Coordinates of C-alpha atoms in Angstrom, one line a residue:
M1 CA 59.3 -38.8 -36.4
L2 CA 57.4 -36.9 -33.7
S3 CA 55.8 -33.6 -34.7
S4 CA 57.4 -30.4 -33.5
N5 CA 54.6 -29.8 -30.9
L6 CA 54.9 -33.4 -29.7
R7 CA 58.7 -33.2 -29.5
Q8 CA 58.3 -30.0 -27.4
L9 CA 56.2 -32.0 -25.0
H10 CA 58.9 -34.5 -24.7
R11 CA 61.2 -31.7 -23.5
L12 CA 59.0 -31.2 -20.5
G13 CA 59.6 -33.0 -17.3
R14 CA 60.8 -32.8 -13.8
G15 CA 64.5 -32.6 -14.8
A16 CA 66.5 -30.9 -17.5
V17 CA 67.5 -32.9 -20.5
N18 CA 71.3 -32.9 -20.7
M19 CA 72.5 -32.9 -24.3
F20 CA 75.8 -34.4 -25.6
S21 CA 77.6 -34.9 -28.8
T22 CA 77.4 -38.1 -30.9
D23 CA 80.0 -36.8 -33.4
A24 CA 82.2 -39.8 -34.4
K25 CA 85.3 -37.5 -34.2
Q26 CA 85.3 -37.8 -30.4
F27 CA 86.0 -41.5 -30.6
P28 CA 89.3 -43.2 -31.4
E29 CA 90.2 -42.8 -35.1
A30 CA 90.8 -46.5 -35.5
K31 CA 87.2 -47.3 -34.4
R32 CA 85.3 -44.7 -36.4
R33 CA 84.8 -47.0 -39.3
F34 CA 82.5 -49.1 -37.1
I35 CA 80.3 -46.1 -36.2
P36 CA 77.4 -45.7 -38.7
S37 CA 76.7 -42.2 -40.1
Q38 CA 73.1 -43.2 -41.1
G39 CA 70.7 -46.1 -40.7
T40 CA 67.5 -47.7 -41.6
Y41 CA 65.4 -48.3 -38.6
P42 CA 62.3 -50.4 -37.8
H43 CA 58.9 -48.7 -38.0
G44 CA 57.2 -47.8 -34.7
F45 CA 60.4 -47.6 -32.6
F46 CA 61.6 -44.4 -30.9
A47 CA 65.0 -43.9 -29.2
G48 CA 66.8 -41.4 -27.0
G49 CA 69.7 -40.9 -24.6
S50 CA 70.8 -38.4 -22.0
H51 CA 73.1 -37.7 -19.0
C52 CA 71.0 -38.0 -15.9
G53 CA 73.8 -37.7 -13.4
I54 CA 74.9 -41.3 -12.7
K55 CA 78.4 -40.7 -14.1
K56 CA 80.4 -38.1 -12.4
N57 CA 82.2 -37.2 -15.6
G58 CA 79.1 -35.8 -17.2
K59 CA 79.0 -38.5 -19.9
A60 CA 75.7 -40.0 -21.2
D61 CA 74.3 -42.6 -18.9
L62 CA 70.6 -43.1 -19.6
A63 CA 68.9 -44.6 -22.7
L64 CA 65.3 -45.3 -23.6
L65 CA 63.8 -47.4 -26.4
V66 CA 60.0 -47.2 -27.0
S67 CA 57.6 -49.0 -29.3
D68 CA 54.4 -47.2 -30.4
R69 CA 52.5 -50.5 -29.9
P70 CA 52.7 -53.7 -27.7
T71 CA 55.4 -56.1 -28.7
T72 CA 56.4 -59.7 -28.6
T73 CA 59.6 -59.9 -26.6
S74 CA 62.1 -62.7 -25.9
A75 CA 65.4 -62.6 -24.0
V76 CA 68.3 -64.7 -22.7
F77 CA 70.1 -63.9 -19.5
T78 CA 73.3 -64.5 -17.6
T79 CA 73.7 -67.8 -15.8
N80 CA 75.9 -66.2 -13.2
Q81 CA 74.3 -67.2 -9.9
F82 CA 74.7 -63.6 -8.6
C83 CA 72.4 -62.4 -11.4
A84 CA 71.6 -58.7 -11.0
A85 CA 68.3 -57.2 -10.0
P86 CA 67.5 -56.0 -13.5
V87 CA 67.9 -59.6 -14.8
Q88 CA 65.5 -60.9 -12.1
Y89 CA 63.0 -58.2 -12.9
D90 CA 63.1 -58.6 -16.7
R91 CA 62.8 -62.3 -16.4
S92 CA 59.6 -61.9 -14.4
V93 CA 58.2 -59.4 -16.9
I94 CA 58.9 -61.6 -19.9
N95 CA 57.7 -64.8 -18.3
G96 CA 54.6 -63.1 -17.1
A97 CA 53.7 -61.9 -20.6
R98 CA 54.6 -65.4 -22.0
D99 CA 52.4 -67.2 -19.5
A100 CA 49.5 -64.8 -20.0
Q101 CA 50.0 -65.0 -23.8
E102 CA 50.0 -61.2 -23.9
Q103 CA 52.1 -58.5 -25.6
R104 CA 53.1 -56.4 -22.6
V105 CA 56.6 -54.9 -23.2
R106 CA 56.6 -51.4 -24.7
A107 CA 60.0 -50.0 -23.6
V108 CA 63.5 -50.6 -22.4
V109 CA 65.2 -48.3 -19.9
I110 CA 69.0 -48.7 -19.8
N111 CA 71.5 -47.0 -17.5
S112 CA 75.3 -47.1 -17.5
G113 CA 77.6 -46.4 -14.6
C114 CA 75.9 -48.5 -12.0
A115 CA 75.1 -52.2 -12.4
N116 CA 72.5 -52.6 -9.6
A117 CA 74.1 -56.0 -9.0
V118 CA 74.6 -57.7 -5.6
T119 CA 72.3 -55.1 -4.1
G120 CA 69.8 -57.5 -2.4
Q121 CA 66.1 -56.8 -2.1
Q122 CA 66.6 -53.1 -2.3
G123 CA 68.2 -53.5 -5.7
L124 CA 65.2 -55.5 -6.9
A125 CA 62.8 -52.8 -5.6
D126 CA 65.0 -50.2 -7.4
A127 CA 64.8 -52.2 -10.7
R128 CA 61.0 -52.4 -10.3
E129 CA 60.7 -48.6 -9.8
M130 CA 63.0 -48.0 -12.8
G131 CA 60.6 -50.2 -14.8
E132 CA 57.6 -48.3 -13.5
A133 CA 59.3 -45.0 -14.7
G134 CA 59.5 -46.5 -18.1
A135 CA 55.9 -47.6 -18.0
A136 CA 54.9 -44.1 -17.0
F137 CA 56.8 -42.7 -19.9
V138 CA 54.8 -44.9 -22.2
R139 CA 51.5 -43.6 -20.8
M140 CA 52.7 -40.1 -21.4
F141 CA 53.9 -41.0 -24.8
D142 CA 50.5 -42.4 -25.8
K143 CA 48.7 -39.5 -24.4
E144 CA 50.8 -37.0 -26.3
R145 CA 50.2 -38.9 -29.6
G146 CA 46.5 -38.8 -28.9
V147 CA 46.1 -42.6 -29.0
E148 CA 44.4 -45.0 -26.6
H149 CA 47.0 -46.4 -24.1
E150 CA 47.7 -50.1 -24.9
G151 CA 49.3 -51.4 -21.8
G152 CA 53.0 -51.0 -21.4
E153 CA 55.6 -52.6 -19.2
A154 CA 59.3 -51.7 -19.5
L155 CA 62.3 -53.9 -19.3
V156 CA 65.4 -52.5 -17.5
M157 CA 69.1 -53.0 -18.0
S158 CA 72.0 -51.7 -15.9
T159 CA 75.7 -51.8 -16.5
G160 CA 78.7 -50.4 -14.5
V161 CA 80.1 -50.9 -11.1
I162 CA 78.8 -53.9 -9.1
G163 CA 77.7 -53.6 -5.5
Q164 CA 76.3 -50.0 -5.5
R165 CA 72.7 -48.8 -5.4
L166 CA 71.2 -46.9 -8.2
P167 CA 70.8 -43.1 -7.8
L168 CA 67.1 -43.8 -8.5
S169 CA 65.7 -40.3 -8.4
K170 CA 68.2 -39.2 -11.1
I171 CA 67.1 -42.1 -13.3
T172 CA 63.4 -41.6 -12.8
D173 CA 63.7 -37.8 -13.4
G174 CA 65.9 -38.6 -16.5
V175 CA 63.3 -41.0 -17.9
T176 CA 60.5 -38.4 -17.5
A177 CA 62.5 -35.8 -19.2
M178 CA 63.8 -38.0 -22.0
Q179 CA 63.4 -36.9 -25.7
V180 CA 62.8 -39.7 -28.1
D181 CA 62.3 -39.9 -31.9
E182 CA 62.9 -42.1 -34.9
T183 CA 66.0 -40.5 -36.3
H184 CA 69.5 -41.9 -36.7
E185 CA 70.7 -39.2 -34.2
A186 CA 68.3 -40.4 -31.6
W187 CA 69.4 -44.0 -32.0
M188 CA 73.0 -42.9 -31.8
R189 CA 72.3 -41.0 -28.5
A190 CA 70.9 -44.2 -27.1
A191 CA 73.9 -46.2 -28.2
V192 CA 76.4 -43.6 -26.7
A193 CA 74.4 -43.8 -23.4
H194 CA 75.1 -47.5 -23.1
M195 CA 78.9 -47.0 -22.9
T196 CA 81.1 -47.7 -19.9
T197 CA 84.6 -48.8 -20.8
D198 CA 83.6 -49.0 -24.4
T199 CA 85.6 -46.8 -26.7
F200 CA 82.9 -46.4 -29.4
P201 CA 79.1 -46.8 -29.5
K202 CA 77.8 -50.0 -31.0
L203 CA 74.8 -49.5 -33.3
L204 CA 73.7 -51.5 -36.3
S205 CA 70.6 -51.4 -38.5
R206 CA 69.5 -53.0 -41.8
Q207 CA 66.6 -54.0 -44.0
V208 CA 66.1 -57.6 -45.0
D209 CA 63.4 -59.3 -47.1
I210 CA 61.2 -62.0 -45.6
A211 CA 59.0 -63.8 -48.2
G212 CA 59.8 -60.9 -50.6
Q213 CA 58.6 -58.2 -48.2
P214 CA 60.9 -55.8 -46.3
I215 CA 61.4 -55.8 -42.5
H216 CA 63.9 -53.8 -40.5
L217 CA 66.3 -54.7 -37.7
A218 CA 68.1 -52.3 -35.4
G219 CA 70.4 -53.3 -32.5
I220 CA 72.4 -51.6 -29.8
T221 CA 74.9 -53.4 -27.6
K222 CA 77.6 -52.5 -25.2
G223 CA 80.6 -54.3 -23.7
A224 CA 84.4 -54.4 -23.7
G225 CA 85.2 -56.5 -20.7
M226 CA 83.6 -59.3 -18.6
I227 CA 82.6 -60.9 -21.9
H228 CA 82.3 -64.6 -22.0
P229 CA 79.4 -66.7 -23.3
N230 CA 77.0 -68.7 -21.2
M231 CA 73.4 -68.2 -22.4
A232 CA 74.0 -64.5 -23.0
T233 CA 76.8 -61.9 -22.8
L234 CA 76.7 -58.2 -21.9
L235 CA 73.8 -56.0 -22.8
G236 CA 72.0 -55.8 -26.1
T237 CA 68.6 -55.0 -27.6
V238 CA 67.5 -55.9 -31.1
C239 CA 64.3 -54.3 -32.3
T240 CA 62.4 -55.4 -35.4
D241 CA 59.1 -54.4 -37.1
A242 CA 58.3 -58.0 -38.1
S243 CA 55.4 -59.7 -36.4
V244 CA 56.7 -62.9 -34.8
P245 CA 54.7 -65.3 -32.6
Q246 CA 56.2 -65.8 -29.1
S247 CA 57.2 -69.4 -29.7
L248 CA 59.0 -68.7 -32.9
L249 CA 60.7 -65.6 -31.5
D250 CA 62.0 -67.7 -28.6
K251 CA 63.3 -70.4 -30.9
A252 CA 64.9 -67.9 -33.4
L253 CA 66.7 -66.1 -30.5
A254 CA 68.0 -69.3 -29.0
H255 CA 69.5 -70.3 -32.4
A256 CA 70.9 -66.8 -33.1
V257 CA 72.4 -66.2 -29.7
A258 CA 74.3 -69.5 -29.8
R259 CA 76.0 -68.3 -33.0
S260 CA 76.5 -64.7 -32.0
F261 CA 76.6 -63.3 -28.5
N262 CA 77.2 -66.8 -27.1
A263 CA 80.2 -67.1 -29.5
I264 CA 82.3 -64.2 -28.3
S265 CA 84.9 -64.0 -25.6
I266 CA 87.3 -61.3 -24.4
D267 CA 88.5 -62.1 -20.9
G268 CA 86.6 -65.3 -19.8
D269 CA 84.5 -63.4 -17.2
M270 CA 80.7 -63.6 -17.2
S271 CA 78.9 -60.5 -16.0
T272 CA 76.1 -60.5 -13.4
N273 CA 74.0 -58.4 -15.7
D274 CA 74.2 -60.1 -19.1
T275 CA 71.0 -59.7 -21.1
I276 CA 70.1 -59.9 -24.8
A277 CA 66.5 -59.0 -25.8
V278 CA 64.7 -59.1 -29.1
I279 CA 61.6 -57.0 -29.4
A280 CA 59.1 -57.4 -32.3
N281 CA 56.3 -54.9 -32.8
G282 CA 54.8 -56.0 -36.1
A283 CA 54.7 -52.5 -37.5
S284 CA 55.9 -53.6 -41.0
G285 CA 52.8 -55.8 -41.4
V286 CA 55.1 -58.7 -42.3
V287 CA 54.1 -61.9 -40.4
V288 CA 56.8 -64.5 -39.7
D289 CA 55.1 -67.9 -39.5
E290 CA 56.3 -71.5 -39.7
G291 CA 58.2 -72.6 -42.8
A292 CA 60.3 -70.6 -45.2
A293 CA 59.5 -67.2 -43.5
Y294 CA 60.7 -68.5 -40.2
E295 CA 63.9 -69.9 -41.7
Q296 CA 64.6 -66.6 -43.5
F297 CA 63.9 -64.6 -40.3
T298 CA 66.2 -66.8 -38.2
N299 CA 69.0 -66.6 -40.7
A300 CA 68.7 -62.9 -40.9
L301 CA 68.6 -62.5 -37.2
T302 CA 71.6 -64.7 -36.7
E303 CA 73.7 -62.9 -39.2
F304 CA 72.6 -59.5 -37.8
M305 CA 73.4 -60.5 -34.2
A306 CA 76.8 -62.0 -35.2
D307 CA 77.7 -58.7 -36.8
L308 CA 76.5 -56.8 -33.7
A309 CA 78.4 -59.1 -31.4
S310 CA 81.5 -58.7 -33.4
L311 CA 81.5 -55.0 -32.6
V312 CA 82.0 -55.9 -28.9
V313 CA 85.0 -58.0 -29.6
R314 CA 86.5 -55.2 -31.8
D315 CA 86.2 -53.0 -28.7
G316 CA 87.7 -55.5 -26.3
E317 CA 89.5 -53.8 -23.5
G318 CA 93.0 -53.1 -24.7
A319 CA 92.4 -55.3 -27.8
T320 CA 94.6 -54.8 -30.9
K321 CA 93.5 -57.9 -32.9
F322 CA 90.1 -59.3 -34.0
L323 CA 90.3 -63.1 -34.2
T324 CA 87.8 -65.5 -35.7
I325 CA 88.2 -69.0 -34.5
E326 CA 86.7 -71.4 -37.0
V327 CA 86.4 -75.1 -36.3
T328 CA 85.0 -77.4 -39.0
G329 CA 84.6 -81.2 -39.5
A330 CA 83.2 -81.9 -36.1
R331 CA 80.8 -84.6 -35.1
S332 CA 78.4 -82.1 -33.7
F333 CA 77.9 -78.3 -33.4
T334 CA 78.5 -78.7 -29.6
D335 CA 81.9 -80.3 -30.2
A336 CA 82.9 -77.7 -32.7
K337 CA 81.8 -74.9 -30.4
Q338 CA 83.7 -76.5 -27.5
V339 CA 87.0 -76.6 -29.4
A340 CA 86.5 -73.1 -30.7
S341 CA 85.7 -71.7 -27.3
T342 CA 88.7 -73.4 -25.7
I343 CA 91.0 -71.8 -28.3
A344 CA 89.3 -68.4 -27.9
T345 CA 89.7 -68.3 -24.1
S346 CA 93.3 -69.4 -23.9
S347 CA 95.4 -66.7 -22.4
L348 CA 98.5 -68.2 -24.0
V349 CA 96.9 -68.1 -27.5
K350 CA 95.6 -64.5 -27.0
T351 CA 98.9 -63.2 -25.7
A352 CA 100.8 -64.9 -28.6
F353 CA 98.6 -62.9 -31.1
Y354 CA 99.2 -59.7 -29.2
G355 CA 103.0 -60.3 -29.4
Q356 CA 102.6 -61.3 -33.1
D357 CA 104.3 -64.6 -32.3
A358 CA 103.4 -67.6 -34.6
N359 CA 103.4 -69.9 -31.6
W360 CA 101.0 -72.3 -33.3
G361 CA 101.7 -75.0 -30.7
R362 CA 99.5 -73.1 -28.2
I363 CA 96.5 -73.4 -30.5
L364 CA 97.0 -77.1 -31.0
C365 CA 97.5 -77.5 -27.3
A366 CA 94.1 -75.9 -26.7
V367 CA 92.5 -78.2 -29.3
G368 CA 93.9 -81.2 -27.4
Y369 CA 92.6 -80.3 -24.0
A370 CA 89.1 -79.0 -25.2
G371 CA 87.5 -82.3 -24.0
V372 CA 86.4 -83.4 -27.4
A373 CA 87.5 -86.9 -28.7
L374 CA 89.9 -86.4 -31.6
D375 CA 91.8 -88.4 -34.2
T376 CA 94.9 -86.3 -34.1
N377 CA 96.1 -87.7 -37.5
K378 CA 93.2 -85.9 -39.2
V379 CA 93.7 -82.4 -37.8
N380 CA 94.6 -79.5 -40.1
M381 CA 95.3 -76.0 -39.0
A382 CA 95.9 -72.7 -40.8
I383 CA 95.9 -68.9 -40.2
Y384 CA 94.1 -66.8 -42.7
P385 CA 94.9 -63.0 -43.0
G386 CA 92.1 -60.4 -43.0
D387 CA 93.3 -59.1 -46.4
N388 CA 92.2 -62.4 -48.1
S389 CA 95.7 -63.2 -49.2
D390 CA 97.1 -66.8 -49.0
P391 CA 96.9 -68.5 -45.6
L392 CA 99.7 -69.8 -43.6
V393 CA 99.2 -73.6 -43.3
L394 CA 100.7 -74.9 -40.1
V395 CA 99.5 -78.4 -39.6
K396 CA 98.3 -81.0 -42.1
G397 CA 97.1 -84.5 -41.1
G398 CA 98.3 -83.9 -37.6
E399 CA 101.9 -83.2 -38.8
P400 CA 103.5 -79.8 -38.5
L401 CA 104.7 -78.2 -41.8
L402 CA 108.2 -77.3 -40.8
P403 CA 110.1 -75.0 -41.0
V404 CA 107.4 -72.3 -40.4
D405 CA 107.6 -69.5 -42.9
E406 CA 108.4 -66.8 -40.3
A407 CA 108.4 -64.0 -42.8
R408 CA 104.9 -64.9 -44.0
A409 CA 103.8 -65.4 -40.4
S410 CA 105.0 -61.9 -39.5
E411 CA 103.1 -60.4 -42.4
I412 CA 99.9 -62.0 -41.3
L413 CA 100.2 -61.3 -37.6
K414 CA 100.7 -57.6 -38.2
Q415 CA 97.2 -57.4 -39.5
E416 CA 94.2 -56.5 -37.3
D417 CA 91.9 -59.2 -38.6
M418 CA 92.8 -62.9 -38.7
R419 CA 91.0 -66.2 -38.9
V420 CA 92.3 -69.4 -37.3
R421 CA 90.8 -72.5 -39.0
V422 CA 91.0 -75.9 -37.4
E423 CA 89.7 -78.9 -39.4
L424 CA 89.0 -81.9 -37.2
G425 CA 88.1 -84.3 -40.1
L426 CA 85.4 -86.2 -38.1
G427 CA 82.1 -85.0 -39.4
S428 CA 80.3 -82.1 -41.1
E429 CA 79.4 -79.7 -38.3
E430 CA 81.2 -76.4 -37.7
A431 CA 81.2 -73.4 -35.3
R432 CA 82.8 -70.0 -34.9
M433 CA 84.0 -68.0 -31.9
Y434 CA 85.0 -64.4 -32.0
T435 CA 87.7 -63.1 -29.7
C436 CA 90.6 -60.7 -29.4
D437 CA 94.1 -60.6 -28.2
L438 CA 95.2 -59.9 -24.6
S439 CA 97.4 -56.9 -24.0
H440 CA 99.1 -54.9 -21.3
D441 CA 96.3 -52.3 -21.6
Y442 CA 93.7 -54.8 -20.5
V443 CA 95.4 -55.0 -17.1
S444 CA 95.7 -51.3 -16.8
I445 CA 92.1 -50.6 -17.7
N446 CA 90.8 -53.1 -15.1
A447 CA 93.3 -52.4 -12.4
D448 CA 91.7 -49.0 -11.7
Y449 CA 88.1 -49.4 -13.1
R450 CA 86.3 -47.8 -10.2
S451 CA 88.5 -44.7 -10.2

C-alpha cells in the first residue's frame, strides 16, 4: 500500500478525482453473490478507477492498473477486420517488446463509454496519446516512490460506442489525477470503471502454488454483449506476480484462452475491441520454467481464466440462465469445440432454455450441422441440473428416450445453472463452451444502446 504522503501525492493532478461507490448493494441482488468482498492480490500491482467525464451519467469510466516494475506481457486480440485503434496500438507495443526481448509494459489504461473503434488515423493517434498518458503516470509513480525509473509503456483498452472519438483531454487529465493502491477497494474501483451494459463488476483473485511456492492471480474483465469467441473476446486483464519467460507466457495464454475466453458466447457478435492480456511482474520471486512448473502455471491460469470468463456469461445481456455445453468423446479438441460452439450459438437452443422448453431436438439438430463427421448411432445426450441432482437423459445410442419426463424437465429448466452433455463416442477429446439463454430483454437493451 502507498504511504499516506505518497497517496496524497496521487491526489494531485490537473483534474479532480471523482469518487464513486463500490458497495455491492447498488448492483442487482441476484448478481451480488458474484461480487467479491475481499481478495488476495499479486504483489507489486496497483489499481484505481474514477469518473473522468466520458459517461454523461456520471458513472465510473476510467481505470488504471500499474506494476511497480517492468513486466512480461502477452495478449490475444480480436480477429474482426475493423479492429479498433487500441488493438492496433497494443499489438505494436507487445510485439515491439517481444522483438526487442525487453520488458516494457508497466501499466494498462482502460476507458469505458467510447470504443475508439472505426475512427481512422485520428483514433490511432488518440490511442497513442492515451498510452503516453499512462507512461507519464508511471514516471510520476516511480518518482513519488523514490525509485529509479525503469522504462514503462502502457497498454490501452477502450469499450463502448463504436464510431466516436475519445474525449482525450478528459482521459489524460483523469489518468494524471488517478489514485492507485494495492487494496481490494482499489481493485474494485478499477473493475467498476470497466462496466458498460454490465450489471455487476467482474473481479477475481486467488493464490495458487507453483512448485510448492505461492503466486497470486488477479483479473478484471467486462462484457455482457458482442461476445463470441475468435482468438479473444471482450476486454480482460490478468495480473500475476509470477516470473514467466515470454515464450512460456505466450504458450500458456494461448492454451488458457482457448478454454476460457474463447469458449464463451452470448450473442454471436465479435467486438472490434476484444483484448485479453496477461501481465507477469515476477514480484513473488517464483520463476516458471519448462517442465512441471509450466504445467502447473498453465493449468492454474486456465482454470482462473475460465472462472473469470464465466462471469461474463452470467451477466449476458438479458440472460436468465447459465449454460455449460460439454462435448466429450470427440476425435480431437477442435471437433469437440466445434460441436459445443454450434450448440452454444444456436438461437433456437438459447430461446428454448429461456422458455424452459425441453425441446431437445434443437440441440441434436445443432450437433448434426456442426460440420463434424459423426456416427449418429453412438451419440448420447443429457441435461444436468445445477443442484447436482439426477440428470435428464434424452438420447442414448442415437435413439430418443421417449416419452420425455416433462415433470423432471420442468424442474431442471427452472434452475439458473444447467449443463448439456453430448457424448459423441468417437474418441477421447472433450471441450466446453459457456453460454446463456436469449431473452426479450436482450432485444430491448440493444435496441436503444446509444440512448
